[in-house]
Coordinates of C-alpha atoms and ligand atoms in Angstrom, one line a residue:
X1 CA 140.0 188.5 36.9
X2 CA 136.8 190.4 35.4
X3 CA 133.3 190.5 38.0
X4 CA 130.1 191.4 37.0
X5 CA 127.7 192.4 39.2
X6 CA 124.3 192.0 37.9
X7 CA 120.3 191.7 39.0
X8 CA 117.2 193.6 39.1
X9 CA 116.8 197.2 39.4
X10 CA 117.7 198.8 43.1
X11 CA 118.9 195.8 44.3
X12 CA 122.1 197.2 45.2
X13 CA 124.5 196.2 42.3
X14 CA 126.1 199.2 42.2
X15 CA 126.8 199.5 45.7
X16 CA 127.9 196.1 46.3
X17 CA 130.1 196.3 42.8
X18 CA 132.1 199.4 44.6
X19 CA 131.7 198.0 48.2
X20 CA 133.9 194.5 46.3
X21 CA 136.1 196.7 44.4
X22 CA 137.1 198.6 47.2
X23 CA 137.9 195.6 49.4
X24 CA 139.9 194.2 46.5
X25 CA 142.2 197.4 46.3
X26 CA 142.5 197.4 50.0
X27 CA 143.5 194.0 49.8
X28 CA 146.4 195.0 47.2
X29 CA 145.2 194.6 43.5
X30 CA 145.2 197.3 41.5
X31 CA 141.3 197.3 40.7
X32 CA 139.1 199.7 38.2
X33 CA 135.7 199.1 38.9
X34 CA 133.1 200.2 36.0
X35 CA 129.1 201.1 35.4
X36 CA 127.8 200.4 32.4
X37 CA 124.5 201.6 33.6
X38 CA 122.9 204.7 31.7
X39 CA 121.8 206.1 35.5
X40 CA 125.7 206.1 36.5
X41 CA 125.0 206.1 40.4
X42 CA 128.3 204.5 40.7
X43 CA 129.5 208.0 41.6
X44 CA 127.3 208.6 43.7
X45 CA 128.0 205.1 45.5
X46 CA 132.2 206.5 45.5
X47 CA 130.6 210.1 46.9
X48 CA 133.0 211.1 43.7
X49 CA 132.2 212.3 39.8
X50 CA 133.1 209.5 37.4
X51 CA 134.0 209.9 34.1
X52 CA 135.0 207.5 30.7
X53 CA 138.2 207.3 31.6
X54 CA 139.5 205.4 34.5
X55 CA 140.4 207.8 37.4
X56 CA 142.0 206.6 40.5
X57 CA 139.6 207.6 43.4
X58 CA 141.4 206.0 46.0
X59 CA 144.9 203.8 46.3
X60 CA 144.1 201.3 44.5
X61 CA 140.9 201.8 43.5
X62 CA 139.9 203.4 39.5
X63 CA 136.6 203.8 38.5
X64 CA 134.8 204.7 35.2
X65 CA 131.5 205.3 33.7
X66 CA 130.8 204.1 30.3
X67 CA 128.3 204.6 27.3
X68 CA 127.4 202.8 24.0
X69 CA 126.2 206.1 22.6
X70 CA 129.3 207.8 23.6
X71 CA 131.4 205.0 22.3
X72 CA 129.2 204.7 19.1
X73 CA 129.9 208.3 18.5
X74 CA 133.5 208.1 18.7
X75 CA 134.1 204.8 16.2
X76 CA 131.8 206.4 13.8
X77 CA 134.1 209.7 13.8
X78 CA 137.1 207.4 13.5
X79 CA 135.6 205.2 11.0
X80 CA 134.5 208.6 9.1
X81 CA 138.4 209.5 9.7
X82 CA 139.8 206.9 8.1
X83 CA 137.2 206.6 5.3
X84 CA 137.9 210.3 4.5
X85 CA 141.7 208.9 3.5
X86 CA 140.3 205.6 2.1
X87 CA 137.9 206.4 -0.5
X88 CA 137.5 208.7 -2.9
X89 CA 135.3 211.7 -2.4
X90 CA 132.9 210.9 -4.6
X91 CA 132.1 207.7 -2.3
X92 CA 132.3 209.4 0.9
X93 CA 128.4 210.1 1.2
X94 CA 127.5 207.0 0.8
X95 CA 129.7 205.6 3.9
X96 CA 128.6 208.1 6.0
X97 CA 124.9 207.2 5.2
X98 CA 125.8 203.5 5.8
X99 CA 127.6 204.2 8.6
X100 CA 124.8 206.7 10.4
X101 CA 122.6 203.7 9.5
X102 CA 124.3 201.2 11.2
X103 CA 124.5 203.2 14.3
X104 CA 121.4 202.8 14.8
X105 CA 120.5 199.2 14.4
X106 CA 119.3 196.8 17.0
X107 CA 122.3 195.9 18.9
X108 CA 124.4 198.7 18.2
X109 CA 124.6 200.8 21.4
X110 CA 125.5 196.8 23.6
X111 CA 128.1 196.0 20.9
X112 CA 129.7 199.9 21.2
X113 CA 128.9 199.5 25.3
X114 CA 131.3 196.0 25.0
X115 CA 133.7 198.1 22.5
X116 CA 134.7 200.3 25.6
X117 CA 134.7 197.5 28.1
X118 CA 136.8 195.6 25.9
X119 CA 139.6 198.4 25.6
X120 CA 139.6 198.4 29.3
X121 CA 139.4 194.5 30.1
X122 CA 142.9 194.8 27.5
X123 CA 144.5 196.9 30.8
X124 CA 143.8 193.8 32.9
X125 CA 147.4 192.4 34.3
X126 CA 148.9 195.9 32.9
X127 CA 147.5 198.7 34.4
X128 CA 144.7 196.7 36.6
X129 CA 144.6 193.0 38.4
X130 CA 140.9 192.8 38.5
X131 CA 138.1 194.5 36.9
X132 CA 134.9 194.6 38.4
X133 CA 131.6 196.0 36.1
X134 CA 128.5 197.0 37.7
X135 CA 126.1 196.4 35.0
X136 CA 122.4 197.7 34.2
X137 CA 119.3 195.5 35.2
X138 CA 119.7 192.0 34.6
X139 CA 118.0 191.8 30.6
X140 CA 120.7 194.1 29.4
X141 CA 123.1 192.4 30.5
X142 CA 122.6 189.2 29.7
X143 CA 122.3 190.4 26.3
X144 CA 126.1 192.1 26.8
X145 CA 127.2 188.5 28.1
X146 CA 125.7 186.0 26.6
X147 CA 124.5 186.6 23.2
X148 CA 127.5 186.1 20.8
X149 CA 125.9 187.9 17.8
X150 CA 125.1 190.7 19.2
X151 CA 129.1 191.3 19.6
X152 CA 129.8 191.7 16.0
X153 CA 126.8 192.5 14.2
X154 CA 128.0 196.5 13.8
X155 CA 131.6 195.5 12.8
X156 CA 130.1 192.7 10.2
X157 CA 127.4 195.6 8.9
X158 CA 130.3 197.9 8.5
X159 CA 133.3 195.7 7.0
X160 CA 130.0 194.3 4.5
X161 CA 129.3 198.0 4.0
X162 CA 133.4 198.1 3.1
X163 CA 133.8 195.3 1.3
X164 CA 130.8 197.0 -0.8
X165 CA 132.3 200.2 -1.4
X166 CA 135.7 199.2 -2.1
X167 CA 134.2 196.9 -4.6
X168 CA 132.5 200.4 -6.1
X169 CA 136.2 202.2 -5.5
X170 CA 137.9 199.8 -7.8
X171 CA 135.0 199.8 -10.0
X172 CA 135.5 203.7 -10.7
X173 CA 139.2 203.1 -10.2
X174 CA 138.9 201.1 -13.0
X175 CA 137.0 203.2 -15.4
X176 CA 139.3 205.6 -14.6
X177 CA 142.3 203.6 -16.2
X178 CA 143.2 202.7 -12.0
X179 CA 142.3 199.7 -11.2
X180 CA 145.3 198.8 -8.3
X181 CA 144.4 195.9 -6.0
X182 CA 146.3 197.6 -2.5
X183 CA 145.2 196.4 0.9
X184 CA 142.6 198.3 1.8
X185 CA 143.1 200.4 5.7
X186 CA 139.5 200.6 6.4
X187 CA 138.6 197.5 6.0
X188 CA 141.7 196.0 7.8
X189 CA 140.9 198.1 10.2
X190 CA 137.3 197.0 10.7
X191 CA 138.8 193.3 10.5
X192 CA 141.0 193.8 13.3
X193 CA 138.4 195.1 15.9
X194 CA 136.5 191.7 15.0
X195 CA 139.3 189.5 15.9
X196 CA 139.5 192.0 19.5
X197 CA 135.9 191.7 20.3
X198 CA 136.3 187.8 19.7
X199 CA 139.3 187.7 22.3
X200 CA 136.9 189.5 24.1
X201 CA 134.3 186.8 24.2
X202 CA 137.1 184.3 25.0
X203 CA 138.3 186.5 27.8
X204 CA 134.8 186.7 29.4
X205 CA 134.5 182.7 29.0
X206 CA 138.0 181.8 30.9
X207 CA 138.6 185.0 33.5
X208 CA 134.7 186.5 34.0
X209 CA 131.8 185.5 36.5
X210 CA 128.9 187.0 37.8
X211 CA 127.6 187.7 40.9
X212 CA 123.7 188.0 40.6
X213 CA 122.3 190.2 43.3
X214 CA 118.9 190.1 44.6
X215 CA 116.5 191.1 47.8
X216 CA 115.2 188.1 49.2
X217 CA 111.3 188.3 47.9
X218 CA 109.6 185.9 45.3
X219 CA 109.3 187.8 42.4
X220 CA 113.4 188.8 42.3
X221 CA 114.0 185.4 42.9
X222 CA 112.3 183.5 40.0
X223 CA 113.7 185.9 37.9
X224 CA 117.5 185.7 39.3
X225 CA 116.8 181.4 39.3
X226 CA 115.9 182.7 35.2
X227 CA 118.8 184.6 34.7
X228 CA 121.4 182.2 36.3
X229 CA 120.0 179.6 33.8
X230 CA 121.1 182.1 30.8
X231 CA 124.1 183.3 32.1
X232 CA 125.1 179.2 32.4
X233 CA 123.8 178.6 29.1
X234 CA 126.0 181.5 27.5
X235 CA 128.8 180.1 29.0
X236 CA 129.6 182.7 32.0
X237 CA 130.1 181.2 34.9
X238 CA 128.5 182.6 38.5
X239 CA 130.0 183.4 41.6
X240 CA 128.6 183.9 45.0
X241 CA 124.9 185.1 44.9
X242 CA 124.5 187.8 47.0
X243 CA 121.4 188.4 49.2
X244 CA 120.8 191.8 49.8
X245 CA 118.9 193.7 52.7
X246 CA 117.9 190.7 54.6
X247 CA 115.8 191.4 57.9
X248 CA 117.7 191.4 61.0
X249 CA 116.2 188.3 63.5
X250 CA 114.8 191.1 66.5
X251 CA 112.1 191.8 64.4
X252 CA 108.3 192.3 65.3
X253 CA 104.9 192.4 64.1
X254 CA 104.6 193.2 60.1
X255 CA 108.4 193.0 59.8
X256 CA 108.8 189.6 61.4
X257 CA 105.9 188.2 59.0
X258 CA 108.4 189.6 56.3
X259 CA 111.6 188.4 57.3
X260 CA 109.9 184.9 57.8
X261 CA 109.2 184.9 54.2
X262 CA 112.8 186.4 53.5
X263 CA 113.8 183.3 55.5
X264 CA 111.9 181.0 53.0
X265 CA 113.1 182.5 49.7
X266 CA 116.6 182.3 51.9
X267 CA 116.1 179.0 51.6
X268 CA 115.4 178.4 48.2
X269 CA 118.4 180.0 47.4
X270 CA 120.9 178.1 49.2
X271 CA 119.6 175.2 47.8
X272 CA 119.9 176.4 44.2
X273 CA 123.4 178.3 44.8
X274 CA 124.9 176.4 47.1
X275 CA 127.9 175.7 44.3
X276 CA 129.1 179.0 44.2
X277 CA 128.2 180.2 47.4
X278 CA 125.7 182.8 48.9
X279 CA 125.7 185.8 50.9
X280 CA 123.8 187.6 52.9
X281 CA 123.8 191.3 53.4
X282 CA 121.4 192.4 56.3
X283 CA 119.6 195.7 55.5
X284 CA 121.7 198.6 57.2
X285 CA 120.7 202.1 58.6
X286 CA 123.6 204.0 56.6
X287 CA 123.3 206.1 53.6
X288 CA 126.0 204.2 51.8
X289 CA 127.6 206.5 49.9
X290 CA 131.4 207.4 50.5
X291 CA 134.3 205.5 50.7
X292 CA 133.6 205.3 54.7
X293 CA 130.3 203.5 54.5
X294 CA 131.8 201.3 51.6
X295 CA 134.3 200.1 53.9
X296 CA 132.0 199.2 56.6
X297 CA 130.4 197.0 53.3
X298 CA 134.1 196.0 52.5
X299 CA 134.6 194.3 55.9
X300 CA 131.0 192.8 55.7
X301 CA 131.9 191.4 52.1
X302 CA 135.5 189.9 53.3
X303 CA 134.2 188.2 56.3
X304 CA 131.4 186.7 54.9
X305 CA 134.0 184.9 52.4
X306 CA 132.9 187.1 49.3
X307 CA 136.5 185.9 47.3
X308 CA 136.7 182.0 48.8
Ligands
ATP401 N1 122.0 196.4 52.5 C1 121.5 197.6 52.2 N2 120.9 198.3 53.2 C2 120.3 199.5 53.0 N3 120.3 200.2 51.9 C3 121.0 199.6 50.8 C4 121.6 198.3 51.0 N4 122.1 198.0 49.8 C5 121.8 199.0 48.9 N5 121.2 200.0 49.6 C6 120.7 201.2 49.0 O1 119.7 200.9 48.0 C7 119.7 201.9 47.0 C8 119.9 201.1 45.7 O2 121.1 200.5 45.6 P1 122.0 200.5 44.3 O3 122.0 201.8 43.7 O4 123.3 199.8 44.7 O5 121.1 199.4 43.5 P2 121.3 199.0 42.0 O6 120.9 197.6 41.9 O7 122.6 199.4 41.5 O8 120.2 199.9 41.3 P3 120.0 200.2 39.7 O9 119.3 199.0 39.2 O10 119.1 201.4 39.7 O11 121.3 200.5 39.2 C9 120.9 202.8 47.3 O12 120.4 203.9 47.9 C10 121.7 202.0 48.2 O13 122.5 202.9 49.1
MG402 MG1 123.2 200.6 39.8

């Protein structure tokens, strides 16, 4: 079972991503939560430092930051690895320019962020029952979720790239007297993580859902009714919305005025959500950060039926 946790910025994504992962270890699955979010305050949420690869903070509970850069970086040192055994020298400049070219096209850093994720969704049912990703603001990942092409255009620009150049290899192959026709490593290679990111897409559509988090105000409203359309339109499917720092009821004077509006955008989204289910956070007086407050969050998120 994979989770995203998604919404507008400071909502509280990240810390209702650990608070749910954290309940879901207590409750005995093995569970690796993971930020895809450049700012990384997921360790500061688990009071812990992250890093790429999963690390068990608590029992139970992994967690792991992830990058598209960093991930970028490393497949274009592998692809430059294999390329240096594939091709002949003489070539080899002119993959590396391809390849620092397509590193930097539009899409390239999502695809490379879904790359990683995808390598760690494969430990699902192995090394981890549930998966839980605390992603960036919502437009990023939607894009990540729900936009098919942008999962393949940097393995299609590179196999093209490939198909290319091994065209030019047996073209000097054969003006060398050379011409063999042998499968070519690279290119199977670039083939295979294809076919992986399209099991990942098929993964996301039958085991993911989203929980879209927002504060109960107008604006983050419209724009979580906007992003639930995409998200249903891609093909994810949501889970309960979660309604974060709602006004307690003893309220007075410019505070009460607010939580009566909180009350009405409340409202709107019960009607819309009522599906999947909504909860409501109240604001709280803790810092949040630490496995201590989590729990506090933990118990909050399990009574209020977060898994029903
Ligand atoms: N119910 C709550 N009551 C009080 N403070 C909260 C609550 N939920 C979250 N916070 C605090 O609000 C701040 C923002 O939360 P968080 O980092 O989880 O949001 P985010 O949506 O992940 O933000 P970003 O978009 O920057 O990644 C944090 O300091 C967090 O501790
Ligand atoms: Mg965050």
């Amino acid at each position: 079972m994979i989770r995203f946790f998604g919404g507008k910025g400071g909502v509280g994504k990240t810390t209702m991503a650990a608070a749910y992962a954290l309940s879901q270890a207590r409750n005995g699955h093995r569970t690796l939560v993971v930020s895809t979010d450049p700012a990384h305050s997921l360790g500061d949420a688990l009071a812990t430092p992250i890093r790429d690869e999963p690390a068990e903070v608590t029992s139970g509970l992994w967690a792991a930051e992830i990058s598209g850069e960093r991930q970028a970086k490393r497949r274009v040192a592998e692809i430059t690895e294999d390329a240096r055994h594939a091709v002949p020298l003489e070539v080899l400049p002119a993959v590396e320019r391809h390849l620092a070219r397509a590193a930097q096209a539009p899409g390239t850093l999502e695809s490379a962020l879904l790359d990683r994720l995808t390598e760690l969704v494969e430990g699902l049912g192995d090394r981890w029952d549930r998966v839980v990703v605390d992603s960036a603001p919502t437009g990023h990942m939607l894009r990540l979720l729900t936009l098919p092409e942008l999962l393949t255009p940097w393995i299609e620009g590179l196999a093209r790239q490939r198909e290319q150049a091994s065209g030019l290899d047996r073209l000097v192959a054969g003006m060398l007297g050379d011409a063999r026709d042998e499968p070519d490593p690279l290119l199977e290679r670039l083939h295979a993580r294809r076919a992986r990111m399209e099991w990942m897409r098929e993964r996301l559509a039958a085991d993911a859902r989203v929980h879209l988090v927002l504060v109960p105000e107008y604006l983050p409203l419209a724009e979580t009714l906007r992003a639930a359309d995409t998200l249903v339109e891609g093909g994810m499917r949501l889970a309960a919305v979660i309604v974060n720092r709602v006004l307690p009821a003893e309220e007075t004077g410019v505070l009460a005025r607010r939580r009566a509006q909180q009350q009405e955008v409340l409202a709107r989204v019960r009607e819309r959500f009522d599906g999947v289910g909504v909860i409501e956070v109240p604001l709280l007086a803790g810092a949040l950060t630490g496995l201590g407050e989590l729990r506090t969050l933990a118990d909050l998120l399990d009574r209020a039926g977060m898994d029903s």
